[in-house]
């Protein structure tokens, strides 16, 4: 699809975590499309810049270098089976001669250099009474870990939800700074106080809320507290929770339960309307007055007030008491500059951990890449009957060998379960669309009953395949794998196979025209591979069905040779 002009409607993108400026590599890739070979002397590139952009950012984007070339090699069952099937094929040799392995070997000198620099830095740190200090440091780390475990029990939904009533005073962590590597401290993080407004359940991506018990769900708590509001270059607001005495606005913020330090036994009468600024300011003023009278905040006692009687909680409390008595007796606890010494030791421990990580990376680089994954995937193929223990490809394996544009194991299982044989051509094409559609639609309508039944069969098959992989030590998220099959365009593809016009199917689904065209083209590619797969095992009836499916979807604008009609 040649283009004379490339237009960037935005120069920021969401990368799954945050909005950021596009990188120089991304700019080179996209702007490089401008200009038709043999037609245009030059291409035109237009950037629509709505946000304030610093000159340095623009220079980095337009004049920066291309992204470094890194191997994205990964093992697939299709590749494994094709290697096993070939007389001269060897998956081990393929991995040994891969670009991934070359890069891993090439990285060793740099890793050795990094390790040497870090070792020199670590050895330059000389600490008095280091052995005794290390013992004290380990006790502190254990103490912090036990306190966190206690907090996790006390503030588990099972125990704390009944006490998160509106108006209760609550102690929470202040927002931490941007420092990615905080230094060691014997003190707890800075805290502040606020007032509980309400709590709400967090909806997960894969969880079925109906089947999940309330105590097993995640919750956030809306709390009125003092905040500082700031804006970044793109105008995006960020809230920072600060102590009540500092300047800021009285705002309601949503915090996870894990950010709560303690709950007070006291509550504040709630006003009917929290919108007026003065009302919220008065509530925080009442909170400050309460703390002036009760410095501790009158916290709820986990056992007496909250009724926590679990043996694990009592065991942790006893261990904390034992550690506290050890601190008092420890010889180094009275040493001058103990805090500074612990910070230096903490830096030394972190450097040691980094050195160990680099050396582990060096060891894995000298070994064959993907060695463990290769063994695990071979186990999966044997368990599901695609290959024998002597690496002989069986009938199922021959089919999977031909499928490279879709998830080969699940699709092969559907073929051998007779699912594709027993349904109409249009229904089969609709089901296969779930293998090629990757995008997530928020407001996609459910497919009709017969299509939904087919999709349920697909999900059951995918779950079984994923569980076998997990049992064979292949790293996989079972629910994530099952949810990667999306039913969003089943209705649209069904209508297209039935002979509907393109504008008619666009009314059925909210997806972009280009996305749907790309999906149907990929679907035709999968069908062509299935034709070869059916031919390889002598399934003439299934082969004819796949060919009929191709003839039904390969038409009109979807398969036009060019968009310049």
XYZ file of C-alpha atoms in Angstrom:
565
model
C 0.000 0.000 0.000
C 2.261 2.857 -1.213
C 1.713 6.327 0.296
C 2.843 9.805 -0.757
C 2.188 11.381 2.637
C 2.425 10.082 6.199
C 0.433 11.944 8.871
C 1.141 11.507 12.596
C -2.164 12.436 14.257
C -0.317 12.318 17.577
C 3.326 12.128 18.568
C 2.582 10.432 21.898
C 1.489 6.824 22.268
C 0.303 4.488 24.995
C 2.746 1.589 25.389
C 0.600 -0.522 27.724
C 1.969 1.206 30.814
C 2.002 4.979 30.192
C 1.750 7.651 27.488
C 5.157 8.575 26.090
C 6.743 10.324 23.104
C 7.335 8.021 20.136
C 10.952 6.875 19.894
C 13.310 7.759 17.044
C 13.138 4.138 15.853
C 9.327 4.259 15.660
C 9.489 7.626 13.862
C 11.971 6.259 11.300
C 9.770 3.190 10.672
C 6.550 5.160 10.156
C 7.849 8.271 8.389
C 9.884 6.041 6.067
C 6.615 4.954 4.403
C 6.225 8.428 2.805
C 7.033 8.538 -0.919
C 6.024 6.080 -3.638
C 8.977 4.415 -5.338
C 9.304 5.549 -8.958
C 6.438 8.075 -8.638
C 7.425 10.689 -6.032
C 10.717 12.578 -5.864
C 10.194 13.025 -2.124
C 7.699 11.937 0.518
C 5.797 14.294 2.793
C 5.660 13.741 6.548
C 3.221 15.765 8.699
C 3.348 15.799 12.504
C 0.262 17.068 14.342
C 1.751 18.281 17.640
C -0.963 19.118 20.189
C 1.282 18.897 23.265
C 4.118 21.169 24.343
C 7.306 19.528 23.085
C 10.786 20.383 24.308
C 13.405 20.989 21.536
C 15.512 18.139 22.955
C 12.539 15.731 22.642
C 11.918 16.795 19.027
C 15.625 16.414 18.201
C 15.742 12.951 19.764
C 12.663 11.883 17.760
C 13.660 13.336 14.367
C 17.448 13.003 14.469
C 17.915 10.029 16.796
C 19.303 6.684 15.681
C 17.217 3.650 14.778
C 16.396 1.095 17.471
C 19.065 -1.524 18.059
C 18.426 -4.855 16.386
C 17.694 -7.543 18.973
C 16.593 -11.099 18.348
C 12.898 -11.736 18.983
C 13.380 -15.459 18.380
C 10.970 -17.760 20.179
C 10.239 -21.460 20.020
C 6.994 -22.578 18.395
C 5.490 -26.046 18.115
C 5.184 -25.639 14.328
C 8.936 -24.973 14.035
C 9.801 -27.874 16.351
C 7.641 -30.356 14.438
C 9.055 -29.250 11.069
C 12.590 -29.660 12.407
C 11.810 -33.132 13.789
C 10.117 -34.153 10.525
C 13.166 -33.278 8.379
C 15.757 -36.008 8.094
C 18.636 -33.543 8.578
C 16.668 -31.290 10.947
C 17.764 -30.713 14.528
C 16.114 -28.155 16.830
C 19.309 -28.052 18.921
C 21.433 -27.117 15.861
C 18.911 -24.474 14.843
C 19.081 -22.892 18.302
C 22.886 -23.113 18.389
C 23.153 -21.224 15.072
C 20.436 -18.664 15.832
C 20.983 -14.904 16.038
C 19.637 -15.103 19.614
C 22.477 -17.458 20.609
C 24.997 -15.255 18.763
C 23.838 -12.204 20.738
C 23.967 -14.141 24.015
C 27.581 -15.227 23.286
C 28.492 -11.728 22.083
C 27.249 -10.176 25.348
C 29.633 -12.173 27.595
C 32.671 -9.775 27.383
C 30.426 -6.794 28.276
C 28.903 -8.726 31.191
C 32.376 -9.641 32.476
C 33.367 -5.956 32.305
C 30.201 -4.893 34.196
C 30.814 -7.524 36.900
C 34.447 -6.380 37.319
C 33.449 -2.684 37.724
C 30.772 -3.573 40.295
C 33.184 -5.840 42.212
C 35.755 -3.021 42.400
C 33.071 -0.612 43.663
C 31.894 -3.147 46.268
C 35.431 -3.938 47.488
C 36.184 -0.208 47.914
C 33.474 -0.002 50.606
C 35.195 -0.688 53.928
C 32.909 -0.852 56.983
C 33.999 -1.179 60.612
C 32.692 -4.272 62.465
C 31.119 -5.487 59.227
C 30.248 -9.010 60.436
C 28.407 -7.741 63.497
C 26.696 -5.022 61.424
C 25.630 -7.594 58.826
C 24.027 -9.694 61.555
C 22.116 -6.624 62.814
C 21.133 -5.726 59.203
C 19.742 -9.239 58.624
C 17.712 -8.981 61.859
C 16.264 -5.651 60.654
C 15.330 -7.157 57.278
C 13.610 -10.074 59.034
C 11.784 -7.612 61.316
C 10.517 -5.555 58.349
C 9.402 -8.713 56.558
C 7.488 -9.981 59.627
C 5.824 -6.578 60.141
C 4.692 -6.656 56.500
C 3.286 -10.188 56.959
C 1.338 -9.019 60.036
C 0.015 -6.027 58.107
C -1.070 -8.295 55.226
C -3.146 -10.383 57.666
C -4.656 -7.411 59.551
C -5.562 -5.570 56.358
C -6.833 -8.570 54.419
C -10.426 -7.892 53.227
C -11.705 -10.649 55.530
C -10.781 -8.646 58.656
C -10.636 -4.978 57.656
C -13.710 -4.526 55.394
C -16.183 -4.348 58.341
C -14.145 -1.431 59.769
C -13.881 0.672 56.596
C -17.033 2.637 57.413
C -17.371 6.236 56.171
C -15.894 8.759 58.617
C -13.245 6.490 60.209
C -9.835 8.091 60.740
C -7.144 6.186 58.869
C -3.338 6.378 58.734
C -1.837 5.919 55.234
C 1.553 6.098 53.520
C 2.465 9.381 51.845
C 3.338 9.236 48.147
C 6.982 8.257 47.787
C 9.486 10.239 45.712
C 10.633 9.333 42.189
C 13.888 7.752 43.406
C 13.950 4.271 41.869
C 16.551 2.907 44.292
C 15.640 4.151 47.790
C 18.433 3.868 50.326
C 18.094 1.705 53.406
C 16.369 3.221 56.428
C 15.466 1.921 59.874
C 12.529 4.353 59.936
C 9.120 3.612 58.401
C 7.906 5.531 55.358
C 6.394 8.969 55.938
C 2.721 8.703 56.893
C -0.315 10.966 57.107
C -3.926 10.735 58.202
C -7.247 10.961 56.396
C -10.919 10.034 56.581
C -12.499 6.957 54.939
C -15.256 7.900 52.463
C -16.019 4.444 50.986
C -14.363 1.311 49.599
C -14.923 -0.500 46.287
C -13.983 -3.784 44.666
C -11.338 -3.774 41.917
C -12.461 -5.659 38.816
C -9.803 -7.952 37.398
C -9.195 -8.586 33.689
C -9.891 -12.329 33.767
C -11.703 -12.939 37.030
C -15.339 -13.913 37.149
C -16.747 -11.625 39.851
C -19.773 -13.857 40.397
C -17.618 -16.838 41.398
C -15.127 -14.917 43.543
C -15.658 -14.628 47.294
C -15.623 -11.071 48.740
C -12.596 -11.852 50.945
C -10.607 -13.069 47.890
C -11.186 -9.891 45.841
C -9.019 -6.773 45.723
C -10.314 -3.462 47.053
C -9.411 0.219 46.947
C -10.416 2.748 49.612
C -11.489 6.316 48.830
C -9.900 8.548 51.469
C -10.110 12.294 52.055
C -6.606 13.601 52.775
C -4.149 16.391 51.918
C -2.764 16.257 48.355
C -0.538 18.279 46.043
C -1.705 18.374 42.408
C 0.889 18.754 39.650
C 0.814 18.575 35.838
C 3.361 17.081 33.463
C 4.310 18.420 30.022
C 1.283 16.736 28.438
C -1.104 18.319 30.937
C -1.693 15.021 32.753
C -2.531 15.535 36.441
C -0.731 13.619 39.180
C -1.718 13.548 42.855
C 0.827 13.357 45.653
C -0.379 12.497 49.186
C 1.389 14.737 51.719
C 1.233 15.189 55.534
C -1.743 17.203 56.847
C 0.484 20.070 58.065
C 1.904 20.708 54.588
C 0.179 22.946 52.031
C -2.109 21.235 49.543
C -5.726 20.584 48.638
C -8.253 18.446 50.562
C -9.006 15.753 47.975
C -10.553 12.286 47.889
C -7.981 9.786 46.555
C -8.306 6.095 45.818
C -5.605 4.020 47.546
C -5.091 0.241 47.718
C -5.704 -1.402 51.102
C -1.970 -2.249 51.208
C -1.208 1.492 51.609
C -3.130 1.663 54.909
C -0.910 1.660 58.016
C -3.583 1.623 60.754
C -7.273 2.218 61.382
C -8.446 4.421 64.228
C -11.192 3.374 66.615
C -12.653 6.908 66.265
C -14.988 8.135 63.529
C -15.999 11.566 62.264
C -19.653 12.440 61.451
C -19.952 12.552 57.645
C -21.446 15.643 55.950
C -24.095 15.077 53.274
C -22.130 16.847 50.525
C -18.353 16.651 50.066
C -18.216 18.864 46.960
C -17.732 22.248 48.742
C -14.028 22.910 49.357
C -14.715 24.375 52.815
C -16.508 21.170 53.925
C -13.491 19.042 53.025
C -11.103 21.549 54.634
C -13.158 21.446 57.849
C -13.000 17.616 57.893
C -9.196 17.673 57.661
C -9.095 20.385 60.346
C -11.158 18.070 62.619
C -8.693 15.253 61.822
C -5.718 17.438 62.852
C -7.515 18.448 66.098
C -8.226 14.771 66.883
C -4.531 13.899 66.371
C -3.468 16.842 68.570
C -5.506 15.309 71.409
C -4.559 11.670 70.579
C -1.089 11.480 69.039
C -1.360 7.688 68.498
C -4.684 8.050 66.642
C -6.321 5.483 68.974
C -5.648 2.555 66.594
C -7.879 -0.535 66.565
C -6.310 -3.509 68.344
C -6.109 -6.434 65.863
C -7.079 -9.015 68.511
C -9.369 -7.145 70.927
C -11.206 -4.923 68.395
C -10.894 -6.684 65.029
C -11.205 -10.238 66.342
C -8.099 -11.657 64.645
C -7.430 -15.014 66.315
C -5.556 -16.897 63.581
C -2.580 -18.995 64.666
C -0.414 -17.553 61.869
C -1.008 -14.017 63.213
C -0.152 -15.012 66.800
C 2.961 -16.862 65.627
C 4.160 -13.743 63.736
C 3.531 -11.498 66.779
C 5.623 -13.827 68.991
C 8.484 -13.799 66.446
C 8.389 -9.973 66.284
C 8.565 -9.755 70.098
C 11.551 -12.124 70.115
C 13.346 -10.004 67.482
C 12.651 -6.770 69.390
C 14.353 -8.222 72.489
C 17.378 -9.187 70.321
C 17.704 -5.593 69.059
C 18.016 -4.240 72.595
C 20.725 -6.776 73.470
C 22.683 -6.392 70.201
C 26.141 -4.900 70.788
C 26.133 -2.721 67.669
C 22.719 -1.072 68.271
C 24.347 1.628 70.466
C 27.170 2.244 67.982
C 27.509 5.860 66.758
C 26.515 6.554 63.108
C 24.617 3.219 62.966
C 22.159 4.608 60.384
C 24.911 5.701 57.956
C 26.784 2.406 58.388
C 23.594 0.438 57.595
C 23.021 2.518 54.444
C 26.554 1.748 53.204
C 26.087 -1.955 54.009
C 22.742 -1.920 52.173
C 24.442 -0.463 49.054
C 27.128 -3.158 49.353
C 24.485 -5.904 49.589
C 22.691 -4.517 46.520
C 25.948 -4.492 44.542
C 26.568 -8.133 45.574
C 23.068 -9.059 44.352
C 23.716 -7.292 41.000
C 27.043 -9.121 40.591
C 25.344 -12.487 41.275
C 22.633 -11.652 38.714
C 25.232 -10.759 36.043
C 27.220 -13.944 36.715
C 24.031 -15.994 36.480
C 23.330 -14.288 33.137
C 26.866 -15.142 31.974
C 26.371 -18.805 32.883
C 23.059 -18.983 31.028
C 24.656 -17.250 27.988
C 27.317 -19.939 27.689
C 24.614 -22.648 27.684
C 22.325 -23.393 24.753
C 19.535 -20.821 24.602
C 16.020 -22.192 25.252
C 17.441 -25.579 26.355
C 14.892 -26.083 29.150
C 12.017 -24.701 27.076
C 12.916 -27.051 24.216
C 12.709 -30.074 26.561
C 9.392 -28.854 27.997
C 7.826 -28.276 24.556
C 8.938 -31.725 23.386
C 7.189 -33.182 26.461
C 3.978 -31.349 25.432
C 4.159 -32.799 21.888
C 4.592 -36.322 23.256
C 1.802 -35.899 25.837
C -0.708 -34.661 23.230
C 0.268 -37.278 20.640
C 2.025 -35.086 18.053
C 5.336 -36.928 18.211
C 6.695 -40.131 19.728
C 9.479 -40.442 22.297
C 11.793 -41.334 19.369
C 10.986 -37.984 17.682
C 8.751 -39.457 14.992
C 5.980 -37.067 13.872
C 2.506 -38.593 14.150
C -0.740 -37.755 12.275
C -1.615 -34.805 14.540
C 1.935 -33.501 14.132
C 1.641 -33.554 10.337
C -1.360 -31.231 10.558
C 0.337 -28.867 13.039
C 3.394 -28.743 10.719
C 1.295 -26.887 8.131
C -0.211 -24.292 10.514
C 2.041 -21.287 11.116
C -0.408 -18.342 11.119
C -2.556 -19.446 14.078
C -2.170 -21.256 17.411
C -1.336 -24.682 15.974
C -2.060 -26.982 18.926
C -5.555 -25.668 19.732
C -6.538 -25.583 16.045
C -5.232 -29.125 15.458
C -7.143 -30.375 18.531
C -10.371 -28.828 17.152
C -9.823 -30.613 13.811
C -9.248 -34.010 15.467
C -12.190 -33.505 17.857
C -14.434 -33.208 14.790
C -15.574 -29.665 15.659
C -14.750 -28.208 12.218
C -16.244 -31.193 10.401
C -19.651 -31.054 12.090
C -20.471 -27.366 11.515
C -21.564 -25.311 8.496
C -18.875 -23.567 6.432
C -19.971 -20.083 7.594
C -19.884 -21.170 11.257
C -16.443 -22.732 10.771
C -15.067 -19.504 9.232
C -16.611 -17.514 12.084
C -14.909 -19.771 14.666
C -11.540 -19.509 12.897
C -11.751 -15.696 13.130
C -11.048 -16.075 16.887
C -7.537 -17.305 15.971
C -6.620 -14.226 13.916
C -8.285 -11.395 15.863
C -5.870 -9.840 18.384
C -7.446 -6.518 19.358
C -9.547 -6.056 22.513
C -12.928 -4.376 22.140
C -14.655 -2.998 25.227
C -18.191 -2.847 23.827
C -18.260 -5.847 21.452
C -21.633 -7.587 21.345
C -21.938 -11.307 22.077
C -22.246 -13.645 19.066
C -25.473 -15.580 18.448
C -26.186 -18.755 20.421
C -24.806 -21.348 17.965
C -21.598 -19.308 17.488
C -21.217 -18.785 21.232
C -21.517 -22.560 21.735
C -18.663 -23.077 19.250
C -16.592 -20.425 21.011
C -17.136 -22.229 24.348
C -15.794 -25.440 22.760
C -12.771 -23.484 21.546
C -12.153 -22.104 25.049
C -12.449 -25.578 26.634
C -9.949 -26.986 24.104
C -7.549 -24.054 24.645
C -7.755 -24.473 28.435
C -6.945 -28.198 28.148
C -3.960 -27.492 25.863
C -2.695 -24.743 28.203
C -2.991 -26.984 31.291
C -0.958 -29.729 29.585
C 1.731 -27.143 28.767
C 1.770 -25.955 32.377
C 2.123 -29.545 33.634
C 5.052 -30.012 31.237
C 6.840 -26.956 32.744
C 6.174 -24.565 29.823
C 5.758 -21.057 31.255
C 2.197 -20.059 30.391
C -0.679 -18.107 31.943
C -3.621 -20.486 31.425
C -6.394 -17.870 31.658
C -4.367 -15.371 29.632
C -3.919 -17.989 26.898
C -7.649 -18.863 26.868
C -8.597 -15.172 26.729
C -6.256 -14.555 23.783
C -8.970 -16.080 21.584
C -11.465 -13.259 21.015
C -15.053 -13.647 19.701
C -15.378 -9.941 18.799
C -15.656 -10.317 14.979
C -17.431 -13.708 14.828
C -20.744 -12.130 13.769
C -19.119 -9.872 11.153
C -17.127 -12.750 9.579
C -20.216 -14.991 9.649
C -22.183 -12.323 7.757
C -19.306 -11.848 5.262
C -19.171 -15.603 4.571
C -22.942 -15.495 4.077
C -22.466 -12.955 1.263
C -23.217 -9.631 3.012
C -21.854 -6.376 1.591
C -18.847 -4.764 3.290
C -20.806 -1.704 4.486
C -23.376 -4.095 6.021
C -20.806 -5.980 8.098
C -19.257 -2.683 9.229
C -22.615 -1.855 10.844
C -22.438 -5.112 12.867
C -19.043 -4.439 14.472
C -17.364 -1.311 15.929
C -13.888 -2.199 14.545
C -11.981 -0.127 11.991
C -12.315 -1.127 8.323
C -8.557 -1.710 7.976
C -8.464 -3.947 11.056
C -11.318 -6.102 9.742
C -9.765 -6.366 6.260
C -6.448 -7.421 7.796
C -8.190 -10.054 9.962
C -10.102 -11.560 6.978
C -6.902 -11.659 4.908
C -5.120 -13.473 7.747
C -8.107 -15.805 7.968
C -7.716 -16.700 4.286
C -4.012 -17.400 4.943
C -4.955 -19.797 7.785
C -7.515 -21.533 5.540
C -4.864 -22.048 2.816
C -2.639 -23.708 5.433
C -5.559 -25.877 6.587
C -6.138 -27.002 2.976
C -2.520 -28.243 2.861
C -2.914 -29.847 6.296
C -6.076 -31.727 5.246
C -4.345 -32.848 2.031
C -1.322 -34.139 4.000
C -3.505 -36.564 6.005
C -5.859 -37.516 3.131
C -8.963 -35.734 4.507
C -10.542 -34.862 1.119
C -13.924 -33.911 2.638
C -12.320 -31.427 5.027
C -10.048 -30.131 2.247
C -13.099 -29.375 0.063
C -14.764 -27.608 3.012
C -11.748 -25.348 3.565
C -11.610 -24.554 -0.185
C -15.308 -23.625 -0.131
C -14.624 -21.361 2.856
C -11.848 -19.567 0.908
C -14.196 -18.983 -2.046
C -16.820 -17.495 0.298
C -14.546 -14.911 1.956
C -12.090 -14.086 -0.866
C -14.038 -11.363 -2.672
C -14.653 -7.640 -3.203
C -12.742 -4.857 -1.398
C -11.217 -7.194 1.197
C -8.990 -8.813 -1.442
C -8.587 -5.876 -3.847
C -4.987 -5.684 -5.124
C -4.660 -1.995 -4.183
C -6.585 0.687 -2.363
C -6.175 2.957 -5.422
C -9.434 1.763 -7.014
